[in-house]
Every structure is written in structure tokens, then in C-alpha cells.
PDB file of C-alpha atoms and ligand atoms in Angstrom:
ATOM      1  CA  UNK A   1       0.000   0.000   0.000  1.00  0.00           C
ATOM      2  CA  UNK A   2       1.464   3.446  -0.886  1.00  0.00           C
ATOM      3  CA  UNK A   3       0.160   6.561   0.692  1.00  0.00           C
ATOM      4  CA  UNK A   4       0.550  10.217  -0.871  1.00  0.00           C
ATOM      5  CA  UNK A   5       1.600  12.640   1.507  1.00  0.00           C
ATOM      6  CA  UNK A   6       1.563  15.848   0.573  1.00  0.00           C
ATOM      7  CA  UNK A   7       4.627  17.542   3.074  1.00  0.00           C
ATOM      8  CA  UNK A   8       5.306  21.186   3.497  1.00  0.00           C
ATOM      9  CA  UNK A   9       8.003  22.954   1.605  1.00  0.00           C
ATOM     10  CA  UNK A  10       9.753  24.856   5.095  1.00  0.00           C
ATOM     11  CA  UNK A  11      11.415  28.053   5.208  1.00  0.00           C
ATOM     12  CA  UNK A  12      15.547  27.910   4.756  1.00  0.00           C
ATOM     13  CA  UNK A  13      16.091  32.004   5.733  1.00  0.00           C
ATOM     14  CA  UNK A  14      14.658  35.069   4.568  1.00  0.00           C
ATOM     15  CA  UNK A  15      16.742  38.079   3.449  1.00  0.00           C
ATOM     16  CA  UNK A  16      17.179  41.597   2.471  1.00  0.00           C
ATOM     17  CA  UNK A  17      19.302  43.051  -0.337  1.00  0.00           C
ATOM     18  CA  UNK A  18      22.904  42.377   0.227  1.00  0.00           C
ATOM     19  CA  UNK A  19      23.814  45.388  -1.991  1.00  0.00           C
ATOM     20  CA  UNK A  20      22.592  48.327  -3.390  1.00  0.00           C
ATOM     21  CA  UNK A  21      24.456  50.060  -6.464  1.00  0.00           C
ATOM     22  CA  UNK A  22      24.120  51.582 -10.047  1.00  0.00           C
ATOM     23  CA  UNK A  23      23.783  49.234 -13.174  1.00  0.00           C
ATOM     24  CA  UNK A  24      25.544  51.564 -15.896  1.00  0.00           C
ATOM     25  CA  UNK A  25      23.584  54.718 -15.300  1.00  0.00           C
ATOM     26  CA  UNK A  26      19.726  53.556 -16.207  1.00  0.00           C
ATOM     27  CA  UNK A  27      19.117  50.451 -13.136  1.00  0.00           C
ATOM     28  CA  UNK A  28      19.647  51.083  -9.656  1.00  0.00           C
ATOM     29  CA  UNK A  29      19.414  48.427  -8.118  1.00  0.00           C
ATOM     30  CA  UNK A  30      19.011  46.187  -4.662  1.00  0.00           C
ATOM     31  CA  UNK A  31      20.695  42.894  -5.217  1.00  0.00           C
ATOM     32  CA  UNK A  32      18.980  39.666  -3.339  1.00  0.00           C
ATOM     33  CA  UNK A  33      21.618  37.119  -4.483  1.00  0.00           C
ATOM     34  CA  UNK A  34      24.441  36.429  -5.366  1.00  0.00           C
ATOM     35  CA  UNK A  35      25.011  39.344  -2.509  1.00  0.00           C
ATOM     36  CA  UNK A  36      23.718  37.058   0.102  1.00  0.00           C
ATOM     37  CA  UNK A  37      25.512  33.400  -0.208  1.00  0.00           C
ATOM     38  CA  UNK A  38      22.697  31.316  -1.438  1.00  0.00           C
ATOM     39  CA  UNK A  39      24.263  29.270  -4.177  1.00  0.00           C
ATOM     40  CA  UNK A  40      23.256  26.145  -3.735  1.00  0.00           C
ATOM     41  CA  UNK A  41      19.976  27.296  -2.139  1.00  0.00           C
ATOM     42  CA  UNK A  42      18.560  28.943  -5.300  1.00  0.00           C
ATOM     43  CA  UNK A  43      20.560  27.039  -7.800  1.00  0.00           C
ATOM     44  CA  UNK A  44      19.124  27.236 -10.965  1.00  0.00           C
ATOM     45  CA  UNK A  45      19.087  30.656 -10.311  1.00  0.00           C
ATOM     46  CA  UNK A  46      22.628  32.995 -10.003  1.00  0.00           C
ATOM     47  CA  UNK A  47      21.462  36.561  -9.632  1.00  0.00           C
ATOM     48  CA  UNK A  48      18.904  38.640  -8.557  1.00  0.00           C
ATOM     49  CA  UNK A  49      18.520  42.415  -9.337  1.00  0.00           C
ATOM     50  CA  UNK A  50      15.619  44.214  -8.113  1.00  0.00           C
ATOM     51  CA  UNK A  51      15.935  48.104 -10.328  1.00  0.00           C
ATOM     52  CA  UNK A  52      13.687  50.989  -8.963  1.00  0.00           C
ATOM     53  CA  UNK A  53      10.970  52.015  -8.516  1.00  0.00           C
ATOM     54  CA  UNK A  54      12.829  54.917  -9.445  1.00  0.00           C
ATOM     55  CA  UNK A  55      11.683  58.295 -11.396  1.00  0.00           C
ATOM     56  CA  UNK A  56      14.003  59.453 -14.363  1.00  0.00           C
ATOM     57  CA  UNK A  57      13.932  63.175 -15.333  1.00  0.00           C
ATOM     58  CA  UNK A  58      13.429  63.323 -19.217  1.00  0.00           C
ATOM     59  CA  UNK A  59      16.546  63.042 -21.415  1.00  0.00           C
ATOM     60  CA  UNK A  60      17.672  63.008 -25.195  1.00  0.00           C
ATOM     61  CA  UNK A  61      20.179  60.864 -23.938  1.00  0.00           C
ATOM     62  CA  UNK A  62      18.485  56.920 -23.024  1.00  0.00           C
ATOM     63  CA  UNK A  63      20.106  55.557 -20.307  1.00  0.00           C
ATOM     64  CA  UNK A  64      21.036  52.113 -19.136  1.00  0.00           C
ATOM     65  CA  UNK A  65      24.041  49.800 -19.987  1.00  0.00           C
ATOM     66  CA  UNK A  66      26.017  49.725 -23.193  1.00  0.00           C
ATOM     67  CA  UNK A  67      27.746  47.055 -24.932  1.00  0.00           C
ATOM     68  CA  UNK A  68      28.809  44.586 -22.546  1.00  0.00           C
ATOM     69  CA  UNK A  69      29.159  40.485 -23.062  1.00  0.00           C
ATOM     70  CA  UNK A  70      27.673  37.141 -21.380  1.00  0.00           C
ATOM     71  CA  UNK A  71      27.981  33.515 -21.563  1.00  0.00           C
ATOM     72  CA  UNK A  72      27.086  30.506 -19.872  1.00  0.00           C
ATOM     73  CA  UNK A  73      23.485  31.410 -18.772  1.00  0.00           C
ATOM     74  CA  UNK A  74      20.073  33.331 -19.576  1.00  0.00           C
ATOM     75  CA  UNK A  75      19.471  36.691 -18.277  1.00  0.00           C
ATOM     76  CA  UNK A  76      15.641  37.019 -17.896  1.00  0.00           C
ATOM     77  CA  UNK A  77      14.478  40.819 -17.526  1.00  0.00           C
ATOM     78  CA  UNK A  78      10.712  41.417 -16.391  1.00  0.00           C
ATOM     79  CA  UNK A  79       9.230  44.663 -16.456  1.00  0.00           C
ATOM     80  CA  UNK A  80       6.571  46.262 -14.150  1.00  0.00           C
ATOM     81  CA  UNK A  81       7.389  50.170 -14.970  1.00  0.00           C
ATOM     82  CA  UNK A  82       8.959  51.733 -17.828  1.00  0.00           C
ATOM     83  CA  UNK A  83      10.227  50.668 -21.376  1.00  0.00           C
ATOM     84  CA  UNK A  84      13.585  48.973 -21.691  1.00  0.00           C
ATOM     85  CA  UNK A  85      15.056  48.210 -25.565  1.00  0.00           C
ATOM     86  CA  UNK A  86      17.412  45.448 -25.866  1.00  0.00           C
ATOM     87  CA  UNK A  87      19.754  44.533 -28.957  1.00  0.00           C
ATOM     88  CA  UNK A  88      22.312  41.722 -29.478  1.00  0.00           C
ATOM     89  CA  UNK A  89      25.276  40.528 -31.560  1.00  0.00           C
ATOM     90  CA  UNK A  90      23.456  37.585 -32.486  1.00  0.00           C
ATOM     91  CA  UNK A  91      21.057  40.086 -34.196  1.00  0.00           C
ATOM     92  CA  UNK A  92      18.140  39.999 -31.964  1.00  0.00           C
ATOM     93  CA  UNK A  93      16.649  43.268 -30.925  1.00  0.00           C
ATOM     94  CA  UNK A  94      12.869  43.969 -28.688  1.00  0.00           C
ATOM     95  CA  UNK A  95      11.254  46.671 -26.575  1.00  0.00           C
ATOM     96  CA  UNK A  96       9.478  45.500 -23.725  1.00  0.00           C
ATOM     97  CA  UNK A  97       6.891  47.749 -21.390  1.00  0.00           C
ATOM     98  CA  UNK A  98       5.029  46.874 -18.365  1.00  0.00           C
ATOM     99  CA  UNK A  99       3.935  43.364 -17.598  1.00  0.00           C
ATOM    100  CA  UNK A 100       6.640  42.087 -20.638  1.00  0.00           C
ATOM    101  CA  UNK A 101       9.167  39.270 -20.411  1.00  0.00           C
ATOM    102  CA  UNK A 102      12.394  39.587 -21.933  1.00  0.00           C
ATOM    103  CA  UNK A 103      14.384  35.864 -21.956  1.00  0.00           C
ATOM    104  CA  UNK A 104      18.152  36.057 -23.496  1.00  0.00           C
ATOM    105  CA  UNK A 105      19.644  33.251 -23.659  1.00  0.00           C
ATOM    106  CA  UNK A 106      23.616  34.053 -23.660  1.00  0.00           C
ATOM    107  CA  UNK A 107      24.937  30.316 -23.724  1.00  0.00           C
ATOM    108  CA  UNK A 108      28.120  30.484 -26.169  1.00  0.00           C
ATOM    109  CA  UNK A 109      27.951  34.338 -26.046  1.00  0.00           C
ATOM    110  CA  UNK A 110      26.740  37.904 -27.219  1.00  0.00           C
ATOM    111  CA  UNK A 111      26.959  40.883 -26.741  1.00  0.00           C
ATOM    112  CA  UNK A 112      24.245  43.291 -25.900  1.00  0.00           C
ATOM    113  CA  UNK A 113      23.159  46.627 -24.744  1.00  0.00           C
ATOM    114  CA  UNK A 114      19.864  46.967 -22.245  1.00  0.00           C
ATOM    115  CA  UNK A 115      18.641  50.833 -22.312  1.00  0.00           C
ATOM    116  CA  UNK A 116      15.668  52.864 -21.625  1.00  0.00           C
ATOM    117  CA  UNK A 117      13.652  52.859 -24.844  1.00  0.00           C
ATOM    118  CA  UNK A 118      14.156  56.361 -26.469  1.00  0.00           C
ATOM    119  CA  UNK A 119      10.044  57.722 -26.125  1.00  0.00           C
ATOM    120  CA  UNK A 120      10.048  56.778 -22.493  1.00  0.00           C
ATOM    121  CA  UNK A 121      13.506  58.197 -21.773  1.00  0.00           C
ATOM    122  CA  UNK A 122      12.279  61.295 -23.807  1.00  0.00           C
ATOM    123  CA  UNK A 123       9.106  61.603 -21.898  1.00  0.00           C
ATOM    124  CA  UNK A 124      10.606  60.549 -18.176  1.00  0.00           C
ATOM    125  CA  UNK A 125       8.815  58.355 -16.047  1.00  0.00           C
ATOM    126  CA  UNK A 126       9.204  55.463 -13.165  1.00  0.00           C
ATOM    127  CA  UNK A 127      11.201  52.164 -14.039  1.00  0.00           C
ATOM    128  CA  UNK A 128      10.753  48.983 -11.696  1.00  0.00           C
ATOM    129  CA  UNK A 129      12.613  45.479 -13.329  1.00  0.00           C
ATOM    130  CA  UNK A 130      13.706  42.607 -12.168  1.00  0.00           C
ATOM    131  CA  UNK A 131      16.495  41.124 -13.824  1.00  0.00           C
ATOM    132  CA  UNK A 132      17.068  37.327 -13.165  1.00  0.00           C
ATOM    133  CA  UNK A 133      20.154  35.221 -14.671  1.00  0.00           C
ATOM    134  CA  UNK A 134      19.376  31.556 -15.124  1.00  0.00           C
ATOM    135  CA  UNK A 135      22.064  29.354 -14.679  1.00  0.00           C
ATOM    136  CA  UNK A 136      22.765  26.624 -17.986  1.00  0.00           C
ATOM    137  CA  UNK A 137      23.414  22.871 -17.099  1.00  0.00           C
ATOM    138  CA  UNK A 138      27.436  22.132 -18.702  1.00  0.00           C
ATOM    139  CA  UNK A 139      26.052  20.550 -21.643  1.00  0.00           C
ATOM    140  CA  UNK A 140      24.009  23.501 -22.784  1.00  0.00           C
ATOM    141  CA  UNK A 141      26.738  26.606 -22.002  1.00  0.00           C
ATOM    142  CA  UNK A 142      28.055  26.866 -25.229  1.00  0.00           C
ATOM    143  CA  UNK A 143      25.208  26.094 -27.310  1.00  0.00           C
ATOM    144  CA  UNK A 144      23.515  28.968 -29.741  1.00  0.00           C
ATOM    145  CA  UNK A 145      21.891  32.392 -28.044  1.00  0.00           C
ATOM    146  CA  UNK A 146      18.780  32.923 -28.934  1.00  0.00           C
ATOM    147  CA  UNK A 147      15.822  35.320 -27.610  1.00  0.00           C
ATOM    148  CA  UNK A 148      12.399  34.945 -26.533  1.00  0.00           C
ATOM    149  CA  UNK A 149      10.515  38.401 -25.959  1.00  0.00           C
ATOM    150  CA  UNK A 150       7.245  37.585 -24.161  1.00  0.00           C
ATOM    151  CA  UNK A 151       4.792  39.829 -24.106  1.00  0.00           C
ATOM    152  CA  UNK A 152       1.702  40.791 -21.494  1.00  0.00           C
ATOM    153  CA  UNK A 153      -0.866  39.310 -24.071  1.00  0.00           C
ATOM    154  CA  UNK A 154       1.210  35.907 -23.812  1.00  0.00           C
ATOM    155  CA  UNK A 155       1.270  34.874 -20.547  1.00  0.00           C
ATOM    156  CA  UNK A 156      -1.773  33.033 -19.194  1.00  0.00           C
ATOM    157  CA  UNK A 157      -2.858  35.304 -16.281  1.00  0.00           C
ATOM    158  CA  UNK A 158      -5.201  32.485 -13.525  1.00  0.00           C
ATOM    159  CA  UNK A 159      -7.937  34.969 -11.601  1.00  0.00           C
ATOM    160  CA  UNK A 160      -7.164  33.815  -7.897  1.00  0.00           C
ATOM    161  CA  UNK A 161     -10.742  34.975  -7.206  1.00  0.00           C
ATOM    162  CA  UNK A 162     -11.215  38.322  -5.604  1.00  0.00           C
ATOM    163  CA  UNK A 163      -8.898  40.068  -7.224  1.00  0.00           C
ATOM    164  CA  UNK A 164      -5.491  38.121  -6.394  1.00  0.00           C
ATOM    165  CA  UNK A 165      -4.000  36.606  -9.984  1.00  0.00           C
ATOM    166  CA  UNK A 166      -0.977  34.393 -10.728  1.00  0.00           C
ATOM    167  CA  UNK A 167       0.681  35.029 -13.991  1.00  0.00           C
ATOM    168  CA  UNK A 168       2.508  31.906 -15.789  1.00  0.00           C
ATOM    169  CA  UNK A 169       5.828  33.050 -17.420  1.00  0.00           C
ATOM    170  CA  UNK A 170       7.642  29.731 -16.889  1.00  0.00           C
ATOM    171  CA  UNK A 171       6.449  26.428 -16.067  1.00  0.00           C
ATOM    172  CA  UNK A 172       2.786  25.725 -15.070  1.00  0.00           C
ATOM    173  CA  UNK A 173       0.041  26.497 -12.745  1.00  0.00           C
ATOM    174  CA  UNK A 174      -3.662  24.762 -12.792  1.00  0.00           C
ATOM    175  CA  UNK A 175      -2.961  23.359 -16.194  1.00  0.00           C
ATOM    176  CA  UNK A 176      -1.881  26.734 -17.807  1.00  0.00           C
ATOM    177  CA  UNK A 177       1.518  26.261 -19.903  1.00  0.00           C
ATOM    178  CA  UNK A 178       3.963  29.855 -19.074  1.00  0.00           C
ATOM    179  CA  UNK A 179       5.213  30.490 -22.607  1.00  0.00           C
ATOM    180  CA  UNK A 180       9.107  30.891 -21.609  1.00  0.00           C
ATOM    181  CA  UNK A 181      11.346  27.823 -22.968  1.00  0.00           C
ATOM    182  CA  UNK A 182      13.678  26.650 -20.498  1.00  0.00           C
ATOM    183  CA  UNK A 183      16.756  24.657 -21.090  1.00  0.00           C
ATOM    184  CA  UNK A 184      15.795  23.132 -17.223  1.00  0.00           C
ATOM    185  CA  UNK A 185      12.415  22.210 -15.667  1.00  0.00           C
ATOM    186  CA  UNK A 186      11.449  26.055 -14.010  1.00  0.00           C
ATOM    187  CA  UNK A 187       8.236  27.674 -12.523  1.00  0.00           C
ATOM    188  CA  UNK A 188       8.162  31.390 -12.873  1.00  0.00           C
ATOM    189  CA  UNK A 189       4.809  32.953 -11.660  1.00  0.00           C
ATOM    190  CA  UNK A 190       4.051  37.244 -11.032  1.00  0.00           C
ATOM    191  CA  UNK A 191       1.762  36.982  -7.920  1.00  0.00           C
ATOM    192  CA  UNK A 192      -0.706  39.538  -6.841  1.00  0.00           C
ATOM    193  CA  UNK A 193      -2.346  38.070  -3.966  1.00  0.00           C
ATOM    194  CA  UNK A 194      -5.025  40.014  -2.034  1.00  0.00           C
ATOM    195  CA  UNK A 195      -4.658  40.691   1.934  1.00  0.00           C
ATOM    196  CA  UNK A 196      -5.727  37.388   4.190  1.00  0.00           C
ATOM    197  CA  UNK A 197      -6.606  35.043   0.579  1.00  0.00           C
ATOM    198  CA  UNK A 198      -4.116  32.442   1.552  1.00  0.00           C
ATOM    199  CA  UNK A 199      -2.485  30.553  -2.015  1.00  0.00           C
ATOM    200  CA  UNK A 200      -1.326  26.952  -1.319  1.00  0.00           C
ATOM    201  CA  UNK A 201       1.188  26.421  -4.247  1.00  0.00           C
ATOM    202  CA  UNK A 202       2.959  22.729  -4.820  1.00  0.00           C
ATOM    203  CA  UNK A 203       6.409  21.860  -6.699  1.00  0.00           C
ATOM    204  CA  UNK A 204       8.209  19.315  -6.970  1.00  0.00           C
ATOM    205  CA  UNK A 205       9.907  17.780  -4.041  1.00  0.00           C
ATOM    206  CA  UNK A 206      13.679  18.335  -4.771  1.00  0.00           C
ATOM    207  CA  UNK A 207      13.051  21.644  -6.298  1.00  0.00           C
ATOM    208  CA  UNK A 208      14.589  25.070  -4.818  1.00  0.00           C
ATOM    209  CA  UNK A 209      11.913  27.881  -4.342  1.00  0.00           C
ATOM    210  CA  UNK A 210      11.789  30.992  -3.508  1.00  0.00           C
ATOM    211  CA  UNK A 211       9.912  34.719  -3.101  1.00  0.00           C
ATOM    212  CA  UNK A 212      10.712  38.109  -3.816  1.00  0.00           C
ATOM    213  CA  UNK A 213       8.252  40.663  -2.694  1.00  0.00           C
ATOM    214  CA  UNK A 214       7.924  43.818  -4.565  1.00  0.00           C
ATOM    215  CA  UNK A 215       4.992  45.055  -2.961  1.00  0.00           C
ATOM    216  CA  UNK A 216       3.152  44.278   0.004  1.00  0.00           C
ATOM    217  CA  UNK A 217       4.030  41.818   3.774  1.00  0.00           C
ATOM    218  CA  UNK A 218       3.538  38.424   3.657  1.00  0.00           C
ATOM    219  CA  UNK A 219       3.640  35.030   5.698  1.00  0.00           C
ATOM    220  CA  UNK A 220       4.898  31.924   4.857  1.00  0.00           C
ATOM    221  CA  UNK A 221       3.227  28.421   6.485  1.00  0.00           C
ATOM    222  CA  UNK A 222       1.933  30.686   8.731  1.00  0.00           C
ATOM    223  CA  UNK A 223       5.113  32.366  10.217  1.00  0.00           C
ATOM    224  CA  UNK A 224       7.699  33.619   8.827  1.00  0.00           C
ATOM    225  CA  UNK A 225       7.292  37.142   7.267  1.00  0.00           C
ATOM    226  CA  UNK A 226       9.102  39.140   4.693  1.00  0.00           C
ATOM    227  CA  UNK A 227       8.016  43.240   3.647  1.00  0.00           C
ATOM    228  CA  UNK A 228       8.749  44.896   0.449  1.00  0.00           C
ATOM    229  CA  UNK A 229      12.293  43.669  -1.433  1.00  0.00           C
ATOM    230  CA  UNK A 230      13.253  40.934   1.036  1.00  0.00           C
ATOM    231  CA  UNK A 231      13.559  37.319  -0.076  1.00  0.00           C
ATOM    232  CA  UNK A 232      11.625  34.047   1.447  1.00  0.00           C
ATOM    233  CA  UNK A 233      14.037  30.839   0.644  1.00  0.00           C
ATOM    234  CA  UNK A 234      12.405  27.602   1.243  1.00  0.00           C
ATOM    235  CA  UNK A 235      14.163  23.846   1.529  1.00  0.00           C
ATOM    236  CA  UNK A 236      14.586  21.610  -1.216  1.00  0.00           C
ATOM    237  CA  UNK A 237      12.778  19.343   0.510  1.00  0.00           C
ATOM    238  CA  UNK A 238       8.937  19.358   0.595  1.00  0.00           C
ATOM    239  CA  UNK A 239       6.558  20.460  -1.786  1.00  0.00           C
ATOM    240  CA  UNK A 240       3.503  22.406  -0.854  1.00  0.00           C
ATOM    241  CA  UNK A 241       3.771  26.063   0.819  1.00  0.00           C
ATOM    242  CA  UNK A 242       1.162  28.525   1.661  1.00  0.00           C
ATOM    243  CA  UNK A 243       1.582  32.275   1.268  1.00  0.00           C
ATOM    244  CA  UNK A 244      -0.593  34.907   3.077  1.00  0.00           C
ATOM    245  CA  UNK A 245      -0.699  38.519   2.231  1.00  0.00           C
ATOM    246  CA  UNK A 246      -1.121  40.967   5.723  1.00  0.00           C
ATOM    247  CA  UNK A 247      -1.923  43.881   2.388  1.00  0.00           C
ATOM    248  CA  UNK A 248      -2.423  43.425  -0.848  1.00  0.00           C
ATOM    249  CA  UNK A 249       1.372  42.207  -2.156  1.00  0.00           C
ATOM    250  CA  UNK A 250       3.127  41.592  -5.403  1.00  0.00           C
ATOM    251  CA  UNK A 251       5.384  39.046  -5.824  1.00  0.00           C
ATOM    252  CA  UNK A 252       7.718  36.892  -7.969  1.00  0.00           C
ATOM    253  CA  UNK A 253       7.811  33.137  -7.643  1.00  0.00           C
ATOM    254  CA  UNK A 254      10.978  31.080  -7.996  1.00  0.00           C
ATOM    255  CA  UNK A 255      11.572  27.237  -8.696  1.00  0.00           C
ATOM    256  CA  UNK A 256      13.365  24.714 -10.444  1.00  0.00           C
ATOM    257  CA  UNK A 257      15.464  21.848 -10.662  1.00  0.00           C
ATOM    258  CA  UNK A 258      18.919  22.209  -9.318  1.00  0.00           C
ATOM    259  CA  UNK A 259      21.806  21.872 -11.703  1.00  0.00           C
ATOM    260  CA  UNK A 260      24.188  20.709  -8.945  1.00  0.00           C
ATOM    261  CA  UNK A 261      27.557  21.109 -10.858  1.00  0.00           C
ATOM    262  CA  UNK A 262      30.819  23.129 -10.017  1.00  0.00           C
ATOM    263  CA  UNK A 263      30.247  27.184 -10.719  1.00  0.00           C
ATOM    264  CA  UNK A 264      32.923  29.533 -11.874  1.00  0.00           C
ATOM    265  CA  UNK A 265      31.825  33.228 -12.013  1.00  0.00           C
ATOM    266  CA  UNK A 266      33.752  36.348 -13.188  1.00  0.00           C
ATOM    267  CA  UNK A 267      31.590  39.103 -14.213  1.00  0.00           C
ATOM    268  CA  UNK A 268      29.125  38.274 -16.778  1.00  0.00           C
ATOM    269  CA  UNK A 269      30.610  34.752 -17.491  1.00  0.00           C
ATOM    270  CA  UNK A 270      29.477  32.105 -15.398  1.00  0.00           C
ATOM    271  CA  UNK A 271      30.971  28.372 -16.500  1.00  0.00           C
ATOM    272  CA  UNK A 272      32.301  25.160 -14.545  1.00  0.00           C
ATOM    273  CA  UNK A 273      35.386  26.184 -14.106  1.00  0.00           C
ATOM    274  CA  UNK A 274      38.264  28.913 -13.949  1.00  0.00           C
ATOM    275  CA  UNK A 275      39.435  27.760 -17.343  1.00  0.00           C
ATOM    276  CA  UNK A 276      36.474  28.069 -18.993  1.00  0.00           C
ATOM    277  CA  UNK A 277      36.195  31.877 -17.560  1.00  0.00           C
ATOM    278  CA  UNK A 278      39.909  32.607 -19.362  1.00  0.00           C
ATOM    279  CA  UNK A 279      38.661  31.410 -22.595  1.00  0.00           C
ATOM    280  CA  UNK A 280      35.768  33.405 -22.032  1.00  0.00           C
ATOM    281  CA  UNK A 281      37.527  36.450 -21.439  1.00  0.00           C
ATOM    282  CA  UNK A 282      39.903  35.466 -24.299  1.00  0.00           C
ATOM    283  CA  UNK A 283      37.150  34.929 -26.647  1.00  0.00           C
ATOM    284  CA  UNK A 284      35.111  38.372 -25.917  1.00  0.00           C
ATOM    285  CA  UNK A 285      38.719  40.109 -26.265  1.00  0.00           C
ATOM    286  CA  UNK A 286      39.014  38.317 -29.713  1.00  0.00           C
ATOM    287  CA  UNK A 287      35.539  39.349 -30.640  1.00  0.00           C
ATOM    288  CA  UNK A 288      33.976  35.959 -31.360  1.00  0.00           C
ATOM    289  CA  UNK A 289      31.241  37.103 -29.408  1.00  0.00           C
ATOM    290  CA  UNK A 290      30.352  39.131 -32.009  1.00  0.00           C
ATOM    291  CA  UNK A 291      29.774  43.069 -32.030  1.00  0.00           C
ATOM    292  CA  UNK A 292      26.910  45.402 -31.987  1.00  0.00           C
ATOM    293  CA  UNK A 293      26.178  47.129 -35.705  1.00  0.00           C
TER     294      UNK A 293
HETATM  295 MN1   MN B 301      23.412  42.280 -19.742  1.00  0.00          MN
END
């Protein structure tokens, strides 16, 4: 006889930003990780930038961050504020505006430029991102880039009932496909969840999970809290967890499957090893990442 016990995903920590500083002149940002030391506890993911809310003044002049390389992983922008053009070496270009999804997969390499689209720097007005960098499994690093803009209109949004809704980017939820491909099994869900409507949410036992609250105070299995830009990190182990909203909150829900192999960072290269990192760096130098036109 087998029974099927549904146990509770428990809470590993929950943290603030670790840092706080500019991304080229257009995303200041609070960084959640890799500021605070949670490798192995959010493993797929590597990074997490939270940018604004913060009001630019008007300007002929877009700002943001110019030409500047990656390999090894994804970098996955999503937009609540603002306007934010991207281009690539690989020859891939997109605008994306509030409630957009913009996934770049780096893998063997490009190089790109992320600014303030020109009418909304032009105009002014209030950015709020996150930017999230999804790690590659080894066999995958060096494969193609490629891009996936995914827009508002695209991504299943579930009505929670009384206002709350749960937005599939990645993954699933109640049937509903996220329209993000992923090169490793990943749930990515925008949350607005209404004050005292308590969500019970399941993944996979094994999985990492997290939650990153932009707006709002919320509770976790019924204790432990986090307020606006902190970080709830449950265990691997487990598989259901119930969030509570004390005010109406938004937030951004994290799981996947952990890669579980050796990680070498420098900069915007993240491989297996220090090696791979010099021939990274040697590569970029040598321009076979390409250039912008
Ligand atoms: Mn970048």
C-alpha cells in the first residue's frame, strides 16, 4: 500500500538586499543574491537584481548599460514600470513595457546593450525590473543564443478569485503552460495576492523555491514574514507552501530543478570552471562574441 503525503516545503532564511548600487547609469538596483551566499539554495538561479521604482527626469540621452558580453546562462528581464530596448550581436533586438518578459539566452555568447527605450527616456517616467540570470546545465553553455521576448498578451494570467491573480511566465500552474522555454524544468509565476486570501502552491519535491516581494508583507506556512524587497528561501525538501498577504502584495515566484555542478563566475561569465572563464575572457577580447552594428 502506498500513501501520498503531501509535506510542506519549510522556510531555509529570509533576506534583504545584500547590496545596493548603479547598473551603468539607467538600473539602480538592490541585489537579493548572489550578494547574500545562497548558491546552492537557489541554484538554478545565479542573480537577482531588483531596479527601482525609481523616477528618471526626461533626457535626449536613453540611459542604461552599453555594450557589454555574457555567456554561460540566460538573463531574464521582467518589467513592471517603464520601457527597456534590448539589442544583441546575435542580431536579436525587442522593446518591452510593463507586464513584458524579456528571456536572453547568452549560452556560447553575445553581446548586448539593455537601455531605456528612447520615447520613455524622452518623456521621463518610473522604471521597476527585475532582472534574473538563469544558470545553464554544462552541456548547454556553449550552445547557440537565442531570444524569446514575451509579451503581457502571452502569458496566461489564472484569476485567484477576488482580485489576487498568478501570472505563468515559466512552467505551469492549474494546467496553464507559461510560454518561456527553459533549457531546465522552471516555474516562474508574477503573484498579486489580495490581503488574508491564503495561495497553497505545490512543486516538486527536490526543487529550490523561492519569493521576492515587490509590494506588500507576507507570511509563509503561517510564520515567517518578509516586507517589500526581502527574499523568502524555502528547503529543497517538501513540496507544498502557503503564502498569506497581511496587504495586498506583489510578488515573484521562484523554482526549479537544481543543476548541482561546479560554478565559476567572473563578471558576466558564469561556467564550470576557472578555465572556462579565461577562454571566455579570451574569446570576448578576440571578438567571437560578435559586435553590436
Ligand atoms: Mn546584460
Amino acid at each position: 500500500m502506498t500513501t501520498v503525503a503531501t509535506t510542506t516545503k519549510e522556510v531555509f532564511g529570509v533576506y534583504r538586499p545584500g547590496s545596493t548600487h548603479m547598473v551603468g547609469d539607467g538600473f539602480p538596483v538592490r541585489n537579493l543574491f548572489p550578494s547574500n551566499d545562497l548558491d546552492r539554495a537557489v541554484d538554478p538561479f545565479l542573480m537577482l537584481d531588483y531596479a527601482g521604482p525609481r523616477y528618471f527626469e526626461p533626457t535626449d540621452h536613453p540611459r542604461g548599460v552599453g555594450e557589454h558580453p555574457h555567456r554561460g546562462f540566460e538573463t531574464v528581464t521582467i518589467l513592471y514600470e517603464g520601457v527597456v530596448a534590448h539589442r544583441d550581436s546575435a542580431g536579436n533586438a525587442g522593446v518591452i513595457g510593463p507586464g513584458d518578459v524579456q528571456w536572453m539566452t547568452a549560452a556560447s555568447g553575445v553581446v548586448h546593450e539593455e537601455l531605456h527605450e528612447k520615447k520613455f527616456a524622452k518623456k521621463g517616467g518610473t522604471l521597476q525590473a527585475i532582472q534574473l540570470w538563469v544558470n545553464l546545465p554544462r552541456a548547454s553553455k556553449m550552445s547557440a543564443p537565442g531570444y524569446q521576448t514575451i509579451l503581457n498578451a502571452d502569458i496566461p494570467a489564472i484569476d485567484l478569485g477576488g482580485g489576487g491573480k498568478l501570472r505563468v511566465i515559466a512552467g505551469s500552474f492549474q494546467g496553464r503552460k507559461g510560454p518561456a522555454r527553459t533549457f531546465t524544468p522552471i516555474q516562474l509565476y508574477d503573484l498579486q495576492l489580495k490581503a488574508e486570501a491564503p495561495l497553497s502552491l505545490t512543486f516538486p519535491d527536490g526543487h529550490n523555491m523561492s519569493l521576492f516581494v515587490l509590494q506588500g508583507s507576507i507570511s509563509v506556512n503561517g510564520s515567517s514574514n518578509a516586507g517589500e524587497a526581502e527574499l523568502i528561501v524555502c528547503k529543497r525538501h517538501g513540496s507544498q507552501v502557503t503564502i498569506e498577504a497581511q496587504v495586498d502584495s506583489r510578488l515573484l515566484v521562484m523554482s526549479g530543478e537544481p543543476i548541482e555542478e561546479p560554478i565559476a563566475r567572473y563578471g558576466p561569465f558564469v561556467m564550470n570552471t576557472q578555465a572556462e572563464l579565461v577562454q571566455a575572457v579570451q574569446d570576448y577580447q578576440a571578438g567571437k562574441m560578435g559586435h553590436l552594428s
